[in-house]
Amino acid sequence: MQLYSTNDRSNIVNLKQAVLKSLAEDKGLYMPTSIPQLPQAFLDNLQSFSFEEIAFQVSKNLFGSTIPNWGLWQICETAINFPAPVVKVTESISSLELWHGPSLAFKDFGARYMAHLMSYFTRNEDQKLTILVATSGDTGGAVAAGFLDAPGIEVVILYPSGRVSPLQEQQLTTLGGNISACEIQGSFDDCQSMVKTAFLDSQLNAKYHLSSANSINIARLIPQSFYYFEAMKQLDQSQQNVFCVPSGNFGNLTAGLLAQRMGLPISQFIAATNLNRVVPDYLQSGTYQPKASIPTISNAMDVGSPSNFVRIQELFDKSHSKMSQAIKGYAYDDAATTGELLSLYQDTGYLADPHGAVGFLAAKEYLQSHSRSTHVTVLETAHPAKFLDTVQECIGEQIAVPDRLSVLSSRQKVATPLSNEYSEFKTYMLQRD
Ligand SMILES: *Cc1c(COP(=O)(O)O)cnc(C)c1O
């Protein structure tokens, strides 16, 4: 498999380089030079494959002979070890529940797959790998859980102080071991830009073998395409299947587009956002205008400058008209989101998290203007208990917290407080042992 940088098509690397570097030196994001179609026999018979087998087939299709079958099977089998069930919510809307992993969010798929892929690639090397990751919410928890105790790998997580939920904060700050957390006085965009600067810093690169676990890493993106196949396997394939993706950095939606390019018959995508609506606005107007992020209750989507937008542009040859045909954008404020969370629960008994609720809003609005044979599957990106206060206040009921979350509250928080000045973060990194 070969990948190019979105800033320079002649800058070609192999999978190992792309996974370990994460970001190209020209600041571009890596994209596969070709996205082969999967064999029709596979696409027509998804039902006969387990989720791990789907992961293997899709990986193999992209990687070619880059990783031997035994290695690839081990990665898929270890990383993709929890289900992604499709739950029917109404006649025309289903929920693809992506929260059955250790941190209760879809990012577990990407984090676990990337951790095992990186371990595979560095298994014969001496120098430790240091993963830098900026999180607006769930990334950190998923990465921490995915990489905890991974041999030869340490993780440094940057998160915006006060802008992640208490439970998310516990997920990032209580594991210890090879996982460290920095609490940044600033926004997620500040955290992300500090990480991007660090990768280009020669002093830090001399001290560390740096790598990233953000959604910019291609190793996060690829496994996120698996569950679109896994979902289709559970859906009625004779209907028009649309996927609705609650989006922030647009990794999940980009992964869906990859699945579609590999031959999965997805008829359209819906990009659902909160008030951070740069992409829906672009799809409407043709003008792309990144902004400072706005805090909302669906905080994992509080992104004013979505990093994967350049990848989506690549997939559509930078054509606004192609992109706006394939993807419909919708954006909602917090009042609409809590309104939907409550009414969905009252009408159907289905309890969504705030990110999923944004998706259900978009799915319903979309269906108002689309045919009755259309079925929308909303990606339910996190378990509602991850946003406990918001969800309980909204429905006026206590909800049960899964054990894998509730144990965290008894653990000690360990985080290093830092300003949003890059120099302060750099000093911290240089002084670490
Ligand atoms: C990260 C996250 C999102 C946004 O996903 P992107 O791939 O960045 O668009 C949505 N919902 C939840 C719960 C998340 O953690």
mmCIF file of C-alpha atoms and ligand atoms in Angstrom, residues 104-107 136-139 168 215 220-221 224 227 245-254 272 298-303 306-308 353 355-356 379-383 386-387, ligand 1:
data_model
loop_
_atom_site.group_PDB
_atom_site.id
_atom_site.type_symbol
_atom_site.label_atom_id
_atom_site.label_comp_id
_atom_site.label_asym_id
_atom_site.label_seq_id
_atom_site.Cartn_x
_atom_site.Cartn_y
_atom_site.Cartn_z
ATOM 1 C CA LEU A 104 -17.849 3.589 25.380
ATOM 2 C CA ALA A 105 -17.250 5.544 22.190
ATOM 3 C CA PHE A 106 -16.589 4.746 18.557
ATOM 4 C CA LYS A 107 -12.993 5.904 18.889
ATOM 5 C CA SER A 136 -11.872 17.296 22.451
ATOM 6 C CA GLY A 137 -13.445 14.519 24.470
ATOM 7 C CA ASP A 138 -13.490 10.910 23.518
ATOM 8 C CA THR A 139 -10.218 10.492 21.640
ATOM 9 C CA GLN A 168 -14.155 11.841 29.980
ATOM 10 C CA SER A 215 -8.061 11.219 13.678
ATOM 11 C CA ARG A 220 -7.424 5.498 13.001
ATOM 12 C CA LEU A 221 -9.383 6.090 9.854
ATOM 13 C CA GLN A 224 -13.606 3.156 11.142
ATOM 14 C CA TYR A 227 -18.361 -0.880 10.840
ATOM 15 C CA VAL A 245 -22.700 10.793 10.869
ATOM 16 C CA PRO A 246 -22.509 13.168 13.858
ATOM 17 C CA SER A 247 -19.297 14.971 12.966
ATOM 18 C CA GLY A 248 -16.492 17.060 14.445
ATOM 19 C CA ASN A 249 -13.167 16.380 12.759
ATOM 20 C CA PHE A 250 -14.980 14.327 10.103
ATOM 21 C CA GLY A 251 -12.871 11.192 10.515
ATOM 22 C CA ASN A 252 -15.906 8.976 10.817
ATOM 23 C CA LEU A 253 -17.530 10.434 7.734
ATOM 24 C CA THR A 254 -14.287 10.148 5.746
ATOM 25 C CA ALA A 272 -24.744 16.259 11.249
ATOM 26 C CA SER A 298 -22.002 17.621 22.160
ATOM 27 C CA ASN A 299 -18.447 18.650 22.951
ATOM 28 C CA ALA A 300 -16.632 15.941 21.011
ATOM 29 C CA MET A 301 -17.874 17.763 17.909
ATOM 30 C CA ASP A 302 -16.739 21.252 18.975
ATOM 31 C CA VAL A 303 -14.324 21.650 16.094
ATOM 32 C CA PRO A 306 -12.151 19.935 10.866
ATOM 33 C CA SER A 307 -8.869 18.214 10.112
ATOM 34 C CA ASN A 308 -10.256 15.605 7.727
ATOM 35 C CA ASP A 353 -26.273 10.611 23.805
ATOM 36 C CA HIS A 355 -23.934 13.526 19.723
ATOM 37 C CA GLY A 356 -26.319 10.833 18.574
ATOM 38 C CA LEU A 379 -23.974 6.422 13.966
ATOM 39 C CA GLU A 380 -24.505 6.475 17.740
ATOM 40 C CA THR A 381 -21.002 7.579 18.587
ATOM 41 C CA ALA A 382 -21.038 7.323 22.400
ATOM 42 C CA HIS A 383 -22.957 5.749 25.273
ATOM 43 C CA LYS A 386 -20.628 9.320 29.110
ATOM 44 C CA PHE A 387 -22.646 12.562 29.236
HETATM 45 C C1 LIG B 1 -15.039 12.174 18.181
HETATM 46 C C2 LIG B 1 -16.503 12.124 18.329
HETATM 47 C C3 LIG B 1 -17.350 12.606 17.318
HETATM 48 C C4 LIG B 1 -16.815 13.257 16.078
HETATM 49 O O1 LIG B 1 -16.167 12.339 15.244
HETATM 50 P P1 LIG B 1 -15.235 12.839 14.034
HETATM 51 O O2 LIG B 1 -14.710 11.622 13.423
HETATM 52 O O3 LIG B 1 -14.180 13.709 14.647
HETATM 53 O O4 LIG B 1 -16.121 13.629 13.134
HETATM 54 C C5 LIG B 1 -18.713 12.457 17.487
HETATM 55 N N1 LIG B 1 -19.225 11.917 18.608
HETATM 56 C C6 LIG B 1 -18.446 11.471 19.610
HETATM 57 C C7 LIG B 1 -19.084 10.903 20.822
HETATM 58 C C8 LIG B 1 -17.069 11.561 19.502
HETATM 59 O O5 LIG B 1 -16.306 11.114 20.497
#
